[in-house]
Tab-separated table of C-alpha atoms in Angstrom:
chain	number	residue	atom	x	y	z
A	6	UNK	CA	141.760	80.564	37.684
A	7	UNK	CA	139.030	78.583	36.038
A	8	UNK	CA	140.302	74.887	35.815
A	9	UNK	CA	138.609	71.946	34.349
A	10	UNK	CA	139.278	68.538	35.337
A	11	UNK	CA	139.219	65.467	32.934
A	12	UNK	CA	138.245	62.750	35.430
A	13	UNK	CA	136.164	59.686	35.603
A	14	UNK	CA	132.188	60.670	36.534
A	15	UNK	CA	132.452	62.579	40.090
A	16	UNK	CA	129.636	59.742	41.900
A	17	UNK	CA	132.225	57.224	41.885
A	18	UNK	CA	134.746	59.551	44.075
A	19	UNK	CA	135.511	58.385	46.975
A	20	UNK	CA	136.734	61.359	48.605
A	21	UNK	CA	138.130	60.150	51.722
A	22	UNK	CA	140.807	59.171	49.672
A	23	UNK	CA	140.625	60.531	45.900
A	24	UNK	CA	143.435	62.843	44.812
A	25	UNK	CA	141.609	64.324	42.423
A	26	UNK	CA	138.915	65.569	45.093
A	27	UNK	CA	141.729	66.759	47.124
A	28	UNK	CA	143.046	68.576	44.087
A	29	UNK	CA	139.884	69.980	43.809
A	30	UNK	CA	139.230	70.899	47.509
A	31	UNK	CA	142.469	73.237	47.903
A	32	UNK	CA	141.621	74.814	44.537
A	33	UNK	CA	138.736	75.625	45.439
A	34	UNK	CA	139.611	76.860	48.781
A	35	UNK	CA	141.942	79.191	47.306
A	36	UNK	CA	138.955	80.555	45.185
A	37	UNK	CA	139.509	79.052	41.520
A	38	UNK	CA	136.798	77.798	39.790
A	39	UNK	CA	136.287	73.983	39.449
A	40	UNK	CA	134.931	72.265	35.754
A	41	UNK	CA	134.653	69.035	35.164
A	42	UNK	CA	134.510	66.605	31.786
A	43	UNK	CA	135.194	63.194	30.665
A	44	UNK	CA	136.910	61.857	27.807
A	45	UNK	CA	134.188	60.842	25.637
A	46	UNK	CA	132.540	64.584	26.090
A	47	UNK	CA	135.324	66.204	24.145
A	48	UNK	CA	135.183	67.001	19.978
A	49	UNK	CA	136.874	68.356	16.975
A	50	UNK	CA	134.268	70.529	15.223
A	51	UNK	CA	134.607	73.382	13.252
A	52	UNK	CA	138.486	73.389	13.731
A	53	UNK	CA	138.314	73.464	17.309
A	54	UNK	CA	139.041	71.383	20.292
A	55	UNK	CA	135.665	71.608	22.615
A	56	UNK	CA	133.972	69.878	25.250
A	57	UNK	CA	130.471	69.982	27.361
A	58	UNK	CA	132.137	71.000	30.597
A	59	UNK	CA	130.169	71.495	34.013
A	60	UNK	CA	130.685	74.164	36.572
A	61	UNK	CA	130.789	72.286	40.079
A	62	UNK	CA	130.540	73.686	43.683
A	63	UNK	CA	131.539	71.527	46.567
A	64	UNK	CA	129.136	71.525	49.467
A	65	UNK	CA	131.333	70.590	52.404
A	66	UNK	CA	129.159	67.339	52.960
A	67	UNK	CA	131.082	64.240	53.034
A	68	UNK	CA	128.461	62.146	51.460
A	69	UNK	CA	126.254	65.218	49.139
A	70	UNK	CA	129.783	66.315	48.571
A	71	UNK	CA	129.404	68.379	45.596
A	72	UNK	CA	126.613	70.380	43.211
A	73	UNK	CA	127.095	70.520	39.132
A	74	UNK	CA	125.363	72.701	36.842
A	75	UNK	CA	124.444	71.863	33.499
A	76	UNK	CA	126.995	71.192	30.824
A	77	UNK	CA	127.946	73.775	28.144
A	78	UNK	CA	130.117	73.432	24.873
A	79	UNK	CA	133.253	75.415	25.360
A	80	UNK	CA	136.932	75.391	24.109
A	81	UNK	CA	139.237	74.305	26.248
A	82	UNK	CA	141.239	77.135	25.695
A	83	UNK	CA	138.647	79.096	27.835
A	84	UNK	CA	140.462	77.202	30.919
A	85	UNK	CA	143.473	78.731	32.771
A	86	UNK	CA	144.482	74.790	33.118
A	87	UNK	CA	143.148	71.172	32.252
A	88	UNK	CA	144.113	68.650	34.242
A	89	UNK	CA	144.014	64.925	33.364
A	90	UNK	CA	142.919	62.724	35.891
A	91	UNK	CA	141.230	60.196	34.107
A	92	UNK	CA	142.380	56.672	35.750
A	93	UNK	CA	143.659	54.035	33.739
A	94	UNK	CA	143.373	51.693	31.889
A	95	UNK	CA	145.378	53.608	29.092
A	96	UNK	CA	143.973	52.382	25.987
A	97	UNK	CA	142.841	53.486	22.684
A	98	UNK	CA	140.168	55.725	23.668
A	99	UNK	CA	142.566	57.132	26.307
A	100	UNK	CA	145.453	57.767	23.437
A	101	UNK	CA	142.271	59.319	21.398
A	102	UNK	CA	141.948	62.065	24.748
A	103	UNK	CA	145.435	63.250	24.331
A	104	UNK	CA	145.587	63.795	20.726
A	105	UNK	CA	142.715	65.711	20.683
A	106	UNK	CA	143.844	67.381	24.091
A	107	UNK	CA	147.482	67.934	22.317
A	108	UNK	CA	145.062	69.901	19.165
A	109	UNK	CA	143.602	71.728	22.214
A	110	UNK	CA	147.333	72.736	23.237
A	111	UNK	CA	148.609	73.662	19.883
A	112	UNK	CA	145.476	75.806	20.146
A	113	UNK	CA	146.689	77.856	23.305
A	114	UNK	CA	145.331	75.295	26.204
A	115	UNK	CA	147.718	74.513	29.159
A	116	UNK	CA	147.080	70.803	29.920
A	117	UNK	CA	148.745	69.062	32.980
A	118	UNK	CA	150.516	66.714	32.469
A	119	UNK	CA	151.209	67.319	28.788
A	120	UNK	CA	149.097	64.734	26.630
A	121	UNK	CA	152.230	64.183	24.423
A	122	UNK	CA	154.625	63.173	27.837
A	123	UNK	CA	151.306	61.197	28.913
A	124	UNK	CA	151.887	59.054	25.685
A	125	UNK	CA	155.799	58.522	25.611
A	126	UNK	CA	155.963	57.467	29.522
A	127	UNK	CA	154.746	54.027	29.373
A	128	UNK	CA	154.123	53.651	33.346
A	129	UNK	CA	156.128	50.280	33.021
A	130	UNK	CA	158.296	50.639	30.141
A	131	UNK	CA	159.622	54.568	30.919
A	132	UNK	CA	161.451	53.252	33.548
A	133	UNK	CA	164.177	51.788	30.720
A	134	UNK	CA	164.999	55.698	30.294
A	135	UNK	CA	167.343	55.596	33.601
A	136	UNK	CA	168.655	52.353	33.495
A	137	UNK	CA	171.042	53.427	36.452
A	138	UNK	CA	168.133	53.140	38.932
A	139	UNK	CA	166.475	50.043	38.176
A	140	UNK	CA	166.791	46.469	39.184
A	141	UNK	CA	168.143	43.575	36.148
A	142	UNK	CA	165.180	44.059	33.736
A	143	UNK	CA	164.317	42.468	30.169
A	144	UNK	CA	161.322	43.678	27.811
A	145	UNK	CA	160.573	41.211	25.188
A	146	UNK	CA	158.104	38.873	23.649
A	147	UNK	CA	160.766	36.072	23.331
A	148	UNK	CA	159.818	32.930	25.323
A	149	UNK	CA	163.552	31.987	25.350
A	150	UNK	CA	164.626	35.545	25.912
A	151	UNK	CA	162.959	34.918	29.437
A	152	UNK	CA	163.671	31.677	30.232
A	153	UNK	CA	167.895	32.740	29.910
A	154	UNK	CA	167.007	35.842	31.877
A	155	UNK	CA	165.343	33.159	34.798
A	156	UNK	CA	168.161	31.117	34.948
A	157	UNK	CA	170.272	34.100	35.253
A	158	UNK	CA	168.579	35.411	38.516
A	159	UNK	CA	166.396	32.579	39.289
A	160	UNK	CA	163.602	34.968	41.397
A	161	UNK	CA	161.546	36.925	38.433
A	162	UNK	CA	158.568	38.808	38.604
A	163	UNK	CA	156.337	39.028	34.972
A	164	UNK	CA	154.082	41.485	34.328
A	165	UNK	CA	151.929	42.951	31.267
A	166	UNK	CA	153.125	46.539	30.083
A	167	UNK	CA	149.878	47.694	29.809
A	168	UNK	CA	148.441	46.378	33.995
A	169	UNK	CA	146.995	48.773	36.720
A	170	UNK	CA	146.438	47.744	40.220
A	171	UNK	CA	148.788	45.235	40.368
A	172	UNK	CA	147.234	43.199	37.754
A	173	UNK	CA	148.885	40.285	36.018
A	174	UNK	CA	151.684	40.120	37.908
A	175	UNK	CA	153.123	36.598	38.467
A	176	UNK	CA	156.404	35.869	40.192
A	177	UNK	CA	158.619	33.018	39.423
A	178	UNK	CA	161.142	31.242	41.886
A	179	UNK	CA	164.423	29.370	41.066
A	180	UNK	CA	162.380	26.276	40.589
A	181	UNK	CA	160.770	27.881	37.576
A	182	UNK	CA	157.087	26.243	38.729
A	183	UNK	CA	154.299	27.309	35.283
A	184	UNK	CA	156.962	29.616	34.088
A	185	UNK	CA	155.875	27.923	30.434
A	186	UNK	CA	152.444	28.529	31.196
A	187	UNK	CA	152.802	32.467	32.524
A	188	UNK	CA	154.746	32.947	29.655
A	189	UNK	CA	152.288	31.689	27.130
A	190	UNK	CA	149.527	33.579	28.955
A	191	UNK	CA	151.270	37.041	29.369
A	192	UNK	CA	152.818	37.157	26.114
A	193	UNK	CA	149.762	35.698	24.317
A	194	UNK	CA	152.194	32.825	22.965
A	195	UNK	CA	154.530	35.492	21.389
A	196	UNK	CA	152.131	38.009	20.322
A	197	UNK	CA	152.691	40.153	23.090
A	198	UNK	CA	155.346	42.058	24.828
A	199	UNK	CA	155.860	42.077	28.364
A	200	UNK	CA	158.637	42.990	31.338
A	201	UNK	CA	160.191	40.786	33.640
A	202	UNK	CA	162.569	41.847	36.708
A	203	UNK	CA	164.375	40.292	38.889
A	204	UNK	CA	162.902	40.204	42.349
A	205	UNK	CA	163.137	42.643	45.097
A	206	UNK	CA	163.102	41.084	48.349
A	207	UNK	CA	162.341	43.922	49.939
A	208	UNK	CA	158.778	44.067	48.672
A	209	UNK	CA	157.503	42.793	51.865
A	210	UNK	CA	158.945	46.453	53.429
A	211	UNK	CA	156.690	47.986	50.947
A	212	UNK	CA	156.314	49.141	47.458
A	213	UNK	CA	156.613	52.649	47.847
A	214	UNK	CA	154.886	55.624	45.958
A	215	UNK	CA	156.936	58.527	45.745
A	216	UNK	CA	155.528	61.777	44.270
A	217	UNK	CA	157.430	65.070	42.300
A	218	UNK	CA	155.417	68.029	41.855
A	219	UNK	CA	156.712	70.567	39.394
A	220	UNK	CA	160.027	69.055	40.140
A	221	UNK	CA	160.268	69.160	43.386
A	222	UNK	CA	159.942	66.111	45.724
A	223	UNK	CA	157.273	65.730	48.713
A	224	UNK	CA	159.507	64.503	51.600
A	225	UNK	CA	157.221	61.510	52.467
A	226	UNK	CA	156.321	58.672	50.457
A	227	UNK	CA	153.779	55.747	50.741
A	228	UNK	CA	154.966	52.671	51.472
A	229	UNK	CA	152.255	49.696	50.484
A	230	UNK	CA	152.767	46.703	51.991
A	231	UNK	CA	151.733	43.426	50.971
A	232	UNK	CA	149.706	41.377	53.147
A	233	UNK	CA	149.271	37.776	53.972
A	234	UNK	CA	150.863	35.219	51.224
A	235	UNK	CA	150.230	38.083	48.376
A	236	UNK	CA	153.316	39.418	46.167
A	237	UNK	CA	151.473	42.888	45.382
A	238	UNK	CA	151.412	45.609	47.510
A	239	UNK	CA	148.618	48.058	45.582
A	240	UNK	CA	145.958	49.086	47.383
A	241	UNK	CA	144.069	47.525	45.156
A	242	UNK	CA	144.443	44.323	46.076
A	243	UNK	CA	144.377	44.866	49.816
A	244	UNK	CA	148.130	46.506	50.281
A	245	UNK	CA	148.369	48.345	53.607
A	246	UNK	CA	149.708	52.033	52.932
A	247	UNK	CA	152.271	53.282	55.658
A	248	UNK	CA	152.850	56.968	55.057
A	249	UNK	CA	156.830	57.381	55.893
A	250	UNK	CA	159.913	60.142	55.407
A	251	UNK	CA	161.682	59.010	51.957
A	252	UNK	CA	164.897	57.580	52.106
A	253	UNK	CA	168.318	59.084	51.138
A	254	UNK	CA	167.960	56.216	47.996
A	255	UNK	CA	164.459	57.170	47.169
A	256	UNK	CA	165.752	61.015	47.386
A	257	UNK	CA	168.620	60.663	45.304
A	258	UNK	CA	166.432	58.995	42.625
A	259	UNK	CA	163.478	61.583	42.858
A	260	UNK	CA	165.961	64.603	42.672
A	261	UNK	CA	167.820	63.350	39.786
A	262	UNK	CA	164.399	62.576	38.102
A	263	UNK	CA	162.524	65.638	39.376
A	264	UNK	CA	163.434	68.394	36.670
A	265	UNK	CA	164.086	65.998	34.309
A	266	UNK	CA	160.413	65.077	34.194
A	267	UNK	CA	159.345	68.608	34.685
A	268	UNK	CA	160.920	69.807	31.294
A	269	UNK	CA	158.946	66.857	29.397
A	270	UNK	CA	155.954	68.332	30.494
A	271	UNK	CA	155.000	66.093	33.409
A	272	UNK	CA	153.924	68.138	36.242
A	273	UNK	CA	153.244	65.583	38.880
A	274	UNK	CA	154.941	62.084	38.571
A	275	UNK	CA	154.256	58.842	40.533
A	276	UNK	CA	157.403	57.743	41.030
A	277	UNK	CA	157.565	53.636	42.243
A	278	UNK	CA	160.422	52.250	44.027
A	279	UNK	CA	161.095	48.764	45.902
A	280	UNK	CA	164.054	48.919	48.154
A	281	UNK	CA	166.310	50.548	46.485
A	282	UNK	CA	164.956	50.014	42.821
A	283	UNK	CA	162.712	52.226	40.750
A	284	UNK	CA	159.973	50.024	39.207
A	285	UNK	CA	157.289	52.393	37.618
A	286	UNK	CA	156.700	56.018	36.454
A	287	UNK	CA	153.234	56.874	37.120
A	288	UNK	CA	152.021	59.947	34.680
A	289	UNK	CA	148.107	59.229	33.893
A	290	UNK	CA	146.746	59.714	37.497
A	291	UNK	CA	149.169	59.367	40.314
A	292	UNK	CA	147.350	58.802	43.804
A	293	UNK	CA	148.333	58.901	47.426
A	294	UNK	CA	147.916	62.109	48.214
A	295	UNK	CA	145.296	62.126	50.961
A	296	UNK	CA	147.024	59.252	52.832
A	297	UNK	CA	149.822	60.883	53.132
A	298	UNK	CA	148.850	63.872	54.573
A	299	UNK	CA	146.480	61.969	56.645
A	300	UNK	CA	149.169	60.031	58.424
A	301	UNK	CA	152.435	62.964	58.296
A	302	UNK	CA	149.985	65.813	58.457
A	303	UNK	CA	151.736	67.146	55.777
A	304	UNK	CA	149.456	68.945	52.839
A	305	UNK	CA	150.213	67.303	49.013
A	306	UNK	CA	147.351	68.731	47.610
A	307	UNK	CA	148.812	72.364	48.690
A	308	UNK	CA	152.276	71.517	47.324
A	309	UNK	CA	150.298	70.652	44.229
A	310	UNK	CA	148.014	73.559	43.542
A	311	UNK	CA	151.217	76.053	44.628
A	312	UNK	CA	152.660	74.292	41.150
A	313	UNK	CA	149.870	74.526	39.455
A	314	UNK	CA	149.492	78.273	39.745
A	315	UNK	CA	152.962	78.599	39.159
A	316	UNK	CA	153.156	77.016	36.055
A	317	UNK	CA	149.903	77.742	34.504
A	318	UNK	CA	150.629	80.721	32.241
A	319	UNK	CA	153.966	79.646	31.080
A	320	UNK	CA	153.323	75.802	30.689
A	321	UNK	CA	153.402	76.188	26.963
């Protein structure tokens, strides 16, 4: 197969721990040929969808890891599969990618996940789709919309609809310290909408990622704990990952999810749960993969390509 990748520029990998480079890796150990492109090197012209895409080779070297040869114009419908992999933030120029990468589709490309499902699964706000698995949650822009919902459940965590890596997240206990100010801040006095939960003790066991590929759920899950005094268990703000089996919870969740997802085009999901709660939908560029099979032994990226080649020539 010749795939291409849409990622963010390959000297900012950090491939002890990238997905996308262990994506990569097994594809290219199984012999398919890697591309790679970013956003802003795609075009309409001339009625087509195209793109400067580079041919890479990867060397083996952990540091010199990989060799790229000079870009060429090509439509994307030259690739067996495009996968997206370009990190957040998802904003305009990201919602710009997948309608041009949804005219590549209508044109015969196979893109993973599907640039329409990328759009309609807000990370935060998809979660509203399965009500029966989530924890007491309100969506609004409302100041007094979530001061009621506070004195309903007291413990609340805020966050923007639009965060990554644990970003603007503020929680608020029964004694409702700056809940004015948060408020004013997040919802930029009104203007903007927001979601607010009621909090899951059982954060400090770990906010855990779960992953579905093609449907199908990988039996371990991440579990990122938060350290010291913080609330936030991402990685990115210094949450300890502990790889662990999922729970019967998480699996019941994941399976009832799993081919649901699949059939909206979403080949591999992020799926976010606290305790027994699911709190995100990850579709842009779910992570974890390498950690997991670093600590269980167990090989996502495998599990991944093995859908990949499965699905490629009927995905549309």
């Amino acid at each position: 197969m010749k795939i291409a990748f849409a990622c963010d520029p390959l000297d900012g990998f950090k491939i002890y721990k990238d997905t996308t480079y262990a994506m990569m890796s097994e594809a290219a150990r199984r012999g398919h040929a890697i591309h790679v492109f970013q956003h802003k090197d795609m075009a309409f012209e001339a009625g087509k969808v195209i793109a400067n895409v580079a041919r890479v080779t990867l060397t083996g070297d952990d540091k010199d890891w990989y060799r790229m040869e000079a870009p060429v114009a090509q439509e994307l419908t030259a690739f067996d599969a495009i996968l997206e992999r370009t990190d957040p933030p998802f904003n305009m120029e990201y919602i710009y990618a997948t309608y041009l990468l949804e005219l590549a589709e209508k044109q015969g490309a196979r893109i993973f996940n599907k640039p329409e499902a990328i759009r309609s699964f807000n990370e935060k706000l998809a979660i509203a789709q399965f009500p029966q698995y989530i924890a007491p949650t309100l969506v609004t822009s409302d100041a007094a919309r979530i001061r009621a919902f506070h004195q309903v459940h007291g413990d609340i965590i805020l966050k923007p609809l639009d965060g990554m890596g644990g970003a603007g997240i503020f929680r608020v206990m029964n004694d409702a310290l700056n809940l004015g100010s948060i408020i004013e801040t997040l919802t930029e006095n009104g203007r903007q909408t927001i979601m607010v939960q009621r909090y899951i003790p059982e954060i400090t066991q770990g906010d855990k990622r779960i992953l579905l590929i093609g449907g199908e759920v990988v039996p371990y899950c991440l579990a990122r704990i938060p350290q010291g005094t913080e609330i936030r268990g991402n990685l990115a703000v210094g949450g300890v990952g502990v790889a662990r089996e999922i729970s019967a919870r998480d699996r019941e969740i994941a399976v009832a999810l799993g081919p649901i997802l699949l059939k909206r085009g979403l080949l591999l999901v992020g799926l976010d749960a606290i305790g027994d709660y699911m709190t995100e939908l990850n579709v842009t560029s779910p992570t974890c993969f390498q950690e997991i099979r670093q600590q269980t032994g167990f090989d996502v990226a495998a599990m991944f390509v093995d859908a990949l080649e499965k699905h490629a020539e009927t995905w549309n």
